[in-house]
mmCIF file of C-alpha atoms in Angstrom:
data_model
loop_
_atom_site.group_PDB
_atom_site.id
_atom_site.type_symbol
_atom_site.label_atom_id
_atom_site.label_comp_id
_atom_site.label_asym_id
_atom_site.label_seq_id
_atom_site.Cartn_x
_atom_site.Cartn_y
_atom_site.Cartn_z
ATOM 1 C CA UNK K 1 11.353 -25.201 -2.163
ATOM 2 C CA UNK K 2 10.949 -26.531 -5.652
ATOM 3 C CA UNK K 3 13.363 -25.866 -8.494
ATOM 4 C CA UNK K 4 11.320 -22.936 -9.823
ATOM 5 C CA UNK K 5 11.243 -21.235 -6.412
ATOM 6 C CA UNK K 6 14.976 -21.793 -5.866
ATOM 7 C CA UNK K 7 15.818 -20.218 -9.227
ATOM 8 C CA UNK K 8 13.555 -17.278 -8.428
ATOM 9 C CA UNK K 9 15.193 -16.650 -5.042
ATOM 10 C CA UNK K 10 18.636 -16.987 -6.603
ATOM 11 C CA UNK K 11 17.799 -14.374 -9.250
ATOM 12 C CA UNK K 12 16.333 -11.986 -6.678
ATOM 13 C CA UNK K 13 19.406 -12.320 -4.468
ATOM 14 C CA UNK K 14 21.634 -11.625 -7.471
ATOM 15 C CA UNK K 15 19.642 -8.477 -8.254
ATOM 16 C CA UNK K 16 19.903 -7.444 -4.600
ATOM 17 C CA UNK K 17 23.709 -7.630 -4.800
ATOM 18 C CA UNK K 18 23.719 -5.446 -7.909
ATOM 19 C CA UNK K 19 21.239 -2.916 -6.466
ATOM 20 C CA UNK K 20 23.040 -2.664 -3.122
ATOM 21 C CA UNK K 21 26.315 -1.906 -4.920
ATOM 22 C CA UNK K 22 24.885 1.120 -6.741
ATOM 23 C CA UNK K 23 26.342 4.486 -5.774
ATOM 24 C CA UNK K 24 22.851 5.841 -5.065
ATOM 25 C CA UNK K 25 19.238 5.004 -5.888
ATOM 26 C CA UNK K 26 18.212 8.222 -7.609
ATOM 27 C CA UNK K 27 16.604 7.742 -11.044
ATOM 28 C CA UNK K 28 19.232 6.781 -13.621
ATOM 29 C CA UNK K 29 19.675 4.269 -16.420
ATOM 30 C CA UNK K 30 21.236 1.634 -14.140
ATOM 31 C CA UNK K 31 18.774 2.157 -11.288
ATOM 32 C CA UNK K 32 15.779 2.013 -13.617
ATOM 33 C CA UNK K 33 17.074 -1.105 -15.378
ATOM 34 C CA UNK K 34 17.780 -3.072 -12.181
ATOM 35 C CA UNK K 35 14.501 -2.216 -10.482
ATOM 36 C CA UNK K 36 12.578 -2.996 -13.653
ATOM 37 C CA UNK K 37 14.262 -6.410 -13.720
ATOM 38 C CA UNK K 38 13.434 -6.919 -10.046
ATOM 39 C CA UNK K 39 9.746 -6.052 -10.501
ATOM 40 C CA UNK K 40 9.411 -8.250 -13.592
ATOM 41 C CA UNK K 41 11.041 -11.110 -11.674
ATOM 42 C CA UNK K 42 8.658 -10.781 -8.722
ATOM 43 C CA UNK K 43 5.387 -10.204 -10.591
ATOM 44 C CA UNK K 44 4.637 -13.754 -11.877
ATOM 45 C CA UNK K 45 2.267 -15.477 -9.406
ATOM 46 C CA UNK K 46 4.718 -18.138 -8.272
ATOM 47 C CA UNK K 47 3.638 -19.812 -5.042
ATOM 48 C CA UNK K 48 6.366 -18.974 -2.541
ATOM 49 C CA UNK K 49 6.027 -18.473 1.211
ATOM 50 C CA UNK K 50 8.615 -15.892 2.243
ATOM 51 C CA UNK K 51 8.155 -16.744 5.920
ATOM 52 C CA UNK K 52 9.747 -20.151 5.276
ATOM 53 C CA UNK K 53 12.929 -18.825 3.665
ATOM 54 C CA UNK K 54 16.241 -19.293 5.458
ATOM 55 C CA UNK K 55 17.659 -16.524 7.657
ATOM 56 C CA UNK K 56 20.099 -15.267 5.050
ATOM 57 C CA UNK K 57 17.390 -14.805 2.421
ATOM 58 C CA UNK K 58 15.082 -13.264 5.026
ATOM 59 C CA UNK K 59 17.764 -10.688 5.798
ATOM 60 C CA UNK K 60 18.232 -9.955 2.095
ATOM 61 C CA UNK K 61 14.471 -9.565 1.682
ATOM 62 C CA UNK K 62 14.301 -7.100 4.576
ATOM 63 C CA UNK K 63 17.154 -5.031 3.138
ATOM 64 C CA UNK K 64 15.694 -5.194 -0.356
ATOM 65 C CA UNK K 65 12.336 -3.827 0.826
ATOM 66 C CA UNK K 66 14.131 -0.858 2.365
ATOM 67 C CA UNK K 67 16.126 -0.292 -0.830
ATOM 68 C CA UNK K 68 12.887 -0.403 -2.818
ATOM 69 C CA UNK K 69 11.370 2.130 -0.450
ATOM 70 C CA UNK K 70 14.345 4.444 -0.803
ATOM 71 C CA UNK K 71 14.331 4.180 -4.594
ATOM 72 C CA UNK K 72 10.568 4.747 -4.717
ATOM 73 C CA UNK K 73 11.002 7.890 -2.632
ATOM 74 C CA UNK K 74 13.628 9.270 -5.014
ATOM 75 C CA UNK K 75 11.484 8.395 -8.033
ATOM 76 C CA UNK K 76 8.396 10.086 -6.629
ATOM 77 C CA UNK K 77 10.352 13.187 -5.606
ATOM 78 C CA UNK K 78 11.866 13.424 -9.079
ATOM 79 C CA UNK K 79 8.525 13.250 -10.862
ATOM 80 C CA UNK K 80 6.730 15.432 -8.328
ATOM 81 C CA UNK K 81 9.313 18.154 -8.932
ATOM 82 C CA UNK K 82 8.934 17.710 -12.684
ATOM 83 C CA UNK K 83 5.136 17.816 -12.504
ATOM 84 C CA UNK K 84 5.301 20.863 -10.258
ATOM 85 C CA UNK K 85 6.993 22.778 -13.062
ATOM 86 C CA UNK K 86 3.850 22.539 -15.212
ATOM 87 C CA UNK K 87 1.155 25.192 -15.056
ATOM 88 C CA UNK K 88 -1.424 22.429 -14.515
ATOM 89 C CA UNK K 89 0.387 19.490 -12.869
ATOM 90 C CA UNK K 90 -2.729 17.309 -12.652
ATOM 91 C CA UNK K 91 -3.150 17.451 -16.427
ATOM 92 C CA UNK K 92 0.238 15.775 -16.893
ATOM 93 C CA UNK K 93 0.203 12.922 -14.383
ATOM 94 C CA UNK K 94 0.659 10.360 -17.140
ATOM 95 C CA UNK K 95 4.335 11.313 -17.457
ATOM 96 C CA UNK K 96 4.864 9.283 -14.281
ATOM 97 C CA UNK K 97 5.734 5.785 -15.575
ATOM 98 C CA UNK K 98 3.551 3.949 -13.024
ATOM 99 C CA UNK K 99 0.518 6.242 -13.207
ATOM 100 C CA UNK K 100 -1.640 3.583 -14.912
ATOM 101 C CA UNK K 101 -0.799 1.155 -12.081
ATOM 102 C CA UNK K 102 -2.001 3.697 -9.521
ATOM 103 C CA UNK K 103 -5.191 4.224 -11.509
ATOM 104 C CA UNK K 104 -5.842 0.455 -11.450
ATOM 105 C CA UNK K 105 -4.930 0.082 -7.778
ATOM 106 C CA UNK K 106 -7.131 3.028 -6.774
ATOM 107 C CA UNK K 107 -10.035 1.642 -8.835
ATOM 108 C CA UNK K 108 -9.549 -1.709 -7.148
ATOM 109 C CA UNK K 109 -9.430 -0.188 -3.665
ATOM 110 C CA UNK K 110 -12.508 1.930 -4.326
ATOM 111 C CA UNK K 111 -14.411 -1.133 -5.575
ATOM 112 C CA UNK K 112 -13.432 -3.106 -2.465
ATOM 113 C CA UNK K 113 -14.313 -0.147 -0.277
ATOM 114 C CA UNK K 114 -17.720 0.133 -1.911
ATOM 115 C CA UNK K 115 -18.537 -3.452 -0.922
ATOM 116 C CA UNK K 116 -18.180 -2.589 2.763
ATOM 117 C CA UNK K 117 -19.384 1.027 3.043
ATOM 118 C CA UNK K 118 -22.918 1.760 4.175
ATOM 119 C CA UNK K 119 -22.553 5.350 2.971
ATOM 120 C CA UNK K 120 -20.137 7.328 0.819
ATOM 121 C CA UNK K 121 -17.065 8.384 2.866
ATOM 122 C CA UNK K 122 -16.765 12.123 3.372
ATOM 123 C CA UNK K 123 -13.440 12.320 5.231
ATOM 124 C CA UNK K 124 -10.483 10.170 4.227
ATOM 125 C CA UNK K 125 -6.963 10.026 5.642
ATOM 126 C CA UNK K 126 -3.870 8.714 3.900
ATOM 127 C CA UNK K 127 -0.906 7.914 6.142
ATOM 128 C CA UNK K 128 2.445 8.115 4.367
ATOM 129 C CA UNK K 129 1.269 10.104 1.344
ATOM 130 C CA UNK K 130 4.733 11.184 0.164
ATOM 131 C CA UNK K 131 5.676 13.773 -2.468
ATOM 132 C CA UNK K 132 3.448 12.234 -5.156
ATOM 133 C CA UNK K 133 0.105 11.369 -3.477
ATOM 134 C CA UNK K 134 -1.422 9.647 -6.487
ATOM 135 C CA UNK K 135 -3.872 7.481 -4.550
ATOM 136 C CA UNK K 136 -5.460 10.511 -2.918
ATOM 137 C CA UNK K 137 -5.451 12.439 -6.191
ATOM 138 C CA UNK K 138 -7.017 9.600 -8.203
ATOM 139 C CA UNK K 139 -9.635 8.775 -5.571
ATOM 140 C CA UNK K 140 -10.548 12.441 -5.122
ATOM 141 C CA UNK K 141 -10.690 13.067 -8.874
ATOM 142 C CA UNK K 142 -12.561 9.974 -10.073
ATOM 143 C CA UNK K 143 -14.149 8.030 -7.228
ATOM 144 C CA UNK K 144 -14.766 10.031 -4.040
ATOM 145 C CA UNK K 145 -15.433 13.330 -5.732
ATOM 146 C CA UNK K 146 -16.934 15.144 -2.735
ATOM 147 C CA UNK K 147 -14.742 13.753 0.063
ATOM 148 C CA UNK K 148 -11.950 15.635 1.780
ATOM 149 C CA UNK K 149 -8.525 13.973 1.874
ATOM 150 C CA UNK K 150 -6.114 14.513 4.743
ATOM 151 C CA UNK K 151 -2.608 13.398 3.815
ATOM 152 C CA UNK K 152 -0.077 12.704 6.544
ATOM 153 C CA UNK K 153 3.666 12.594 6.016
ATOM 154 C CA UNK K 154 6.579 13.163 8.361
ATOM 155 C CA UNK K 155 8.665 14.907 5.674
ATOM 156 C CA UNK K 156 7.882 18.632 5.196
ATOM 157 C CA UNK K 157 9.541 18.715 1.764
ATOM 158 C CA UNK K 158 7.343 15.819 0.594
ATOM 159 C CA UNK K 159 4.209 17.686 1.669
ATOM 160 C CA UNK K 160 5.429 20.875 0.032
ATOM 161 C CA UNK K 161 5.943 19.093 -3.284
ATOM 162 C CA UNK K 162 2.602 17.301 -2.973
ATOM 163 C CA UNK K 163 0.719 20.516 -2.235
ATOM 164 C CA UNK K 164 2.258 22.131 -5.300
ATOM 165 C CA UNK K 165 0.523 19.516 -7.464
ATOM 166 C CA UNK K 166 -2.989 20.411 -6.318
ATOM 167 C CA UNK K 167 -2.807 24.086 -5.323
ATOM 168 C CA UNK K 168 -3.679 25.303 -8.837
ATOM 169 C CA UNK K 169 -6.688 23.003 -9.157
ATOM 170 C CA UNK K 170 -9.927 24.780 -8.174
ATOM 171 C CA UNK K 171 -11.500 21.585 -6.831
ATOM 172 C CA UNK K 172 -8.731 19.524 -5.223
ATOM 173 C CA UNK K 173 -7.074 22.561 -3.662
ATOM 174 C CA UNK K 174 -10.175 22.847 -1.454
ATOM 175 C CA UNK K 175 -10.420 19.129 -0.598
ATOM 176 C CA UNK K 176 -6.783 18.016 -0.227
ATOM 177 C CA UNK K 177 -4.975 18.824 3.010
ATOM 178 C CA UNK K 178 -1.391 18.025 3.992
ATOM 179 C CA UNK K 179 -0.232 17.484 7.565
ATOM 180 C CA UNK K 180 3.458 17.320 8.416
ATOM 181 C CA UNK K 181 3.582 15.138 11.481
ATOM 182 C CA UNK K 182 4.454 11.713 12.803
ATOM 183 C CA UNK K 183 1.297 9.624 12.805
ATOM 184 C CA UNK K 184 2.068 8.603 16.408
ATOM 185 C CA UNK K 185 1.488 12.246 17.352
ATOM 186 C CA UNK K 186 -2.011 12.157 15.829
ATOM 187 C CA UNK K 187 -4.701 10.947 18.213
ATOM 188 C CA UNK K 188 -8.186 12.477 18.471
ATOM 189 C CA UNK K 189 -8.112 13.641 14.821
ATOM 190 C CA UNK K 190 -8.144 10.003 13.701
ATOM 191 C CA UNK K 191 -11.696 9.659 15.033
ATOM 192 C CA UNK K 192 -12.888 12.067 12.337
ATOM 193 C CA UNK K 193 -12.115 9.809 9.369
ATOM 194 C CA UNK K 194 -14.489 7.348 7.738
ATOM 195 C CA UNK K 195 -11.575 5.616 5.990
ATOM 196 C CA UNK K 196 -7.854 5.534 6.715
ATOM 197 C CA UNK K 197 -5.382 4.331 4.083
ATOM 198 C CA UNK K 198 -1.981 3.113 5.264
ATOM 199 C CA UNK K 199 0.801 3.283 2.680
ATOM 200 C CA UNK K 200 2.639 0.036 1.973
ATOM 201 C CA UNK K 201 5.995 1.397 3.134
ATOM 202 C CA UNK K 202 4.807 2.834 6.442
ATOM 203 C CA UNK K 203 6.206 0.185 8.755
ATOM 204 C CA UNK K 204 8.986 -1.572 6.885
ATOM 205 C CA UNK K 205 8.919 -4.713 8.997
ATOM 206 C CA UNK K 206 6.299 -6.579 11.007
ATOM 207 C CA UNK K 207 7.148 -4.902 14.318
ATOM 208 C CA UNK K 208 6.959 -1.384 12.860
ATOM 209 C CA UNK K 209 3.749 -2.181 10.987
ATOM 210 C CA UNK K 210 2.102 -3.573 14.127
ATOM 211 C CA UNK K 211 2.969 -0.412 16.091
ATOM 212 C CA UNK K 212 1.276 1.773 13.483
ATOM 213 C CA UNK K 213 -1.805 -0.453 13.217
ATOM 214 C CA UNK K 214 -2.136 -0.607 17.006
ATOM 215 C CA UNK K 215 -1.989 3.208 17.164
ATOM 216 C CA UNK K 216 -4.698 3.515 14.508
ATOM 217 C CA UNK K 217 -6.828 0.949 16.344
ATOM 218 C CA UNK K 218 -6.539 2.992 19.533
ATOM 219 C CA UNK K 219 -7.840 6.220 18.021
ATOM 220 C CA UNK K 220 -9.937 5.448 14.924
ATOM 221 C CA UNK K 221 -13.719 5.600 15.342
ATOM 222 C CA UNK K 222 -15.628 2.330 15.771
ATOM 223 C CA UNK K 223 -16.935 1.232 12.370
ATOM 224 C CA UNK K 224 -14.317 3.204 10.433
ATOM 225 C CA UNK K 225 -12.490 1.300 7.698
ATOM 226 C CA UNK K 226 -8.757 0.709 7.421
ATOM 227 C CA UNK K 227 -7.259 0.050 3.972
ATOM 228 C CA UNK K 228 -3.871 -1.668 4.088
ATOM 229 C CA UNK K 229 -1.473 -2.571 1.306
ATOM 230 C CA UNK K 230 0.318 -5.856 1.544
ATOM 231 C CA UNK K 231 2.163 -8.253 -0.771
ATOM 232 C CA UNK K 232 1.842 -11.911 -1.735
ATOM 233 C CA UNK K 233 4.244 -14.527 -3.080
ATOM 234 C CA UNK K 234 7.440 -13.188 -4.628
ATOM 235 C CA UNK K 235 5.997 -9.663 -4.505
ATOM 236 C CA UNK K 236 6.819 -9.789 -0.799
ATOM 237 C CA UNK K 237 10.427 -9.111 -1.810
ATOM 238 C CA UNK K 238 9.237 -5.635 -2.880
ATOM 239 C CA UNK K 239 6.822 -4.674 -0.092
ATOM 240 C CA UNK K 240 6.104 -5.729 3.501
ATOM 241 C CA UNK K 241 3.444 -8.372 4.145
ATOM 242 C CA UNK K 242 0.523 -7.474 6.415
ATOM 243 C CA UNK K 243 -0.265 -10.594 8.415
ATOM 244 C CA UNK K 244 -3.997 -10.704 9.342
ATOM 245 C CA UNK K 245 -3.063 -11.700 12.888
ATOM 246 C CA UNK K 246 -1.321 -8.340 13.288
ATOM 247 C CA UNK K 247 -4.415 -6.296 12.448
ATOM 248 C CA UNK K 248 -5.467 -6.051 16.086
ATOM 249 C CA UNK K 249 -8.614 -4.234 17.117
ATOM 250 C CA UNK K 250 -10.104 -4.616 13.638
ATOM 251 C CA UNK K 251 -12.374 -7.049 11.855
ATOM 252 C CA UNK K 252 -10.502 -8.238 8.783
ATOM 253 C CA UNK K 253 -13.130 -8.199 6.036
ATOM 254 C CA UNK K 254 -11.222 -9.276 2.926
ATOM 255 C CA UNK K 255 -7.761 -9.769 1.477
ATOM 256 C CA UNK K 256 -7.263 -9.588 -2.280
ATOM 257 C CA UNK K 257 -4.159 -10.545 -4.253
ATOM 258 C CA UNK K 258 -3.753 -9.092 -7.758
ATOM 259 C CA UNK K 259 -2.227 -11.334 -10.396
ATOM 260 C CA UNK K 260 -1.519 -8.611 -12.959
ATOM 261 C CA UNK K 261 0.912 -5.672 -12.916
ATOM 262 C CA UNK K 262 -0.704 -4.175 -9.813
ATOM 263 C CA UNK K 263 1.855 -5.171 -7.190
ATOM 264 C CA UNK K 264 0.125 -4.597 -3.870
ATOM 265 C CA UNK K 265 -2.417 -6.841 -2.232
ATOM 266 C CA UNK K 266 -5.305 -5.020 -0.556
ATOM 267 C CA UNK K 267 -6.504 -5.681 2.990
ATOM 268 C CA UNK K 268 -9.685 -4.026 4.275
ATOM 269 C CA UNK K 269 -10.606 -4.073 7.955
ATOM 270 C CA UNK K 270 -13.259 -2.434 10.148
ATOM 271 C CA UNK K 271 -12.537 -0.947 13.563
ATOM 272 C CA UNK K 272 -14.424 -2.922 16.182
ATOM 273 C CA UNK K 273 -16.292 -1.307 19.066
ATOM 274 C CA UNK K 274 -14.621 -3.513 21.645
ATOM 275 C CA UNK K 275 -12.116 -6.373 21.597
ATOM 276 C CA UNK K 276 -13.469 -9.679 20.354
ATOM 277 C CA UNK K 277 -11.170 -12.623 20.953
ATOM 278 C CA UNK K 278 -11.378 -15.108 18.099
ATOM 279 C CA UNK K 279 -8.677 -17.733 17.685
ATOM 280 C CA UNK K 280 -6.683 -15.708 20.187
ATOM 281 C CA UNK K 281 -3.162 -17.019 20.538
ATOM 282 C CA UNK K 282 -1.797 -14.021 22.396
ATOM 283 C CA UNK K 283 -1.510 -11.765 19.360
ATOM 284 C CA UNK K 284 -4.547 -9.573 19.766
ATOM 285 C CA UNK K 285 -8.215 -9.106 19.124
ATOM 286 C CA UNK K 286 -9.665 -9.859 15.741
ATOM 287 C CA UNK K 287 -12.673 -11.281 13.950
ATOM 288 C CA UNK K 288 -12.523 -13.264 10.755
ATOM 289 C CA UNK K 289 -15.326 -13.475 8.221
ATOM 290 C CA UNK K 290 -16.720 -16.608 6.702
ATOM 291 C CA UNK K 291 -15.807 -17.407 3.124
ATOM 292 C CA UNK K 292 -17.544 -14.777 1.044
ATOM 293 C CA UNK K 293 -17.998 -13.938 -2.617
ATOM 294 C CA UNK K 294 -16.508 -10.478 -3.123
ATOM 295 C CA UNK K 295 -14.554 -11.887 -6.068
ATOM 296 C CA UNK K 296 -17.644 -11.436 -8.222
ATOM 297 C CA UNK K 297 -17.448 -7.687 -7.751
ATOM 298 C CA UNK K 298 -14.211 -7.584 -9.698
ATOM 299 C CA UNK K 299 -15.364 -9.291 -12.870
ATOM 300 C CA UNK K 300 -16.209 -5.977 -14.609
ATOM 301 C CA UNK K 301 -12.763 -4.507 -13.999
ATOM 302 C CA UNK K 302 -10.591 -4.566 -17.112
ATOM 303 C CA UNK K 303 -7.549 -6.809 -16.813
ATOM 304 C CA UNK K 304 -7.803 -7.054 -13.023
ATOM 305 C CA UNK K 305 -7.564 -10.777 -12.580
ATOM 306 C CA UNK K 306 -8.022 -11.223 -8.857
ATOM 307 C CA UNK K 307 -7.850 -14.094 -6.434
ATOM 308 C CA UNK K 308 -9.251 -13.843 -2.942
ATOM 309 C CA UNK K 309 -7.515 -14.987 0.209
ATOM 310 C CA UNK K 310 -10.082 -17.426 1.582
ATOM 311 C CA UNK K 311 -8.021 -19.121 4.240
ATOM 312 C CA UNK K 312 -7.242 -16.504 6.869
ATOM 313 C CA UNK K 313 -8.215 -18.912 9.619
ATOM 314 C CA UNK K 314 -6.018 -21.660 8.195
ATOM 315 C CA UNK K 315 -3.089 -19.246 8.025
ATOM 316 C CA UNK K 316 -3.435 -18.454 11.714
ATOM 317 C CA UNK K 317 -3.743 -22.097 12.724
ATOM 318 C CA UNK K 318 -0.467 -23.093 11.092
#
């Protein structure tokens, strides 16, 4: 690593020590300050390959992702409860400090989705929707305004809070559904969805993520699209990375890495009808597209400076 990368890792590890020593991760002045510092440290597009870090830093990264997930859960529960106290929760979503980020991410995902859809999706699933299902709400409100959204979460209290946000809305209350179940217990129902979104924190490490993706590949309908959230560079200290070689049973269509305040990378893949072995090194069936020009589609988006991952094949051949 160069000097810049070493300083970055050192700062992240220092923040990890401070975060891990907190009494709890519920919203508070100290929690908010430390996580804000962590996000601001990881956002700059510094070229760093987290797979090449030493074992100690890898362990810290793994623990930090779980701490981020725990803190995010507390934050969403806090604001979902607060929003649920309003007569019209959906009219007050902007009180959530990261609402604008979700608006940008959802716009981005819809734009990517539009490049690969032959028709407008009518049934969408979101796996790991949580107590504040902003992606589903934003997509249903602004982009897929006739589609039904089926939100899956294992936590009944999360679904109860989420349902409270939409139950008073005459439109979304009829199109948003909440299922309290482990996604591994969902099988034939997955064939009904045109698009399945997988939350970034469903599958905290590579092994867990692969298990979920393999399950979706087993039951999703051929031709259906899978939207995955990943991370790139230092942002991989905040969220798990989806390696293209782990997206088995799907054709990986594109991978996009934001360079602004939108943290998550976006991976879109299509369920294949039958296994196609391309560059198969014992890690599954997959197809990889030629270098394409989806980047042009993002020029109209305000302040969404995007770069496209054009070297999926090279990544696998390393």
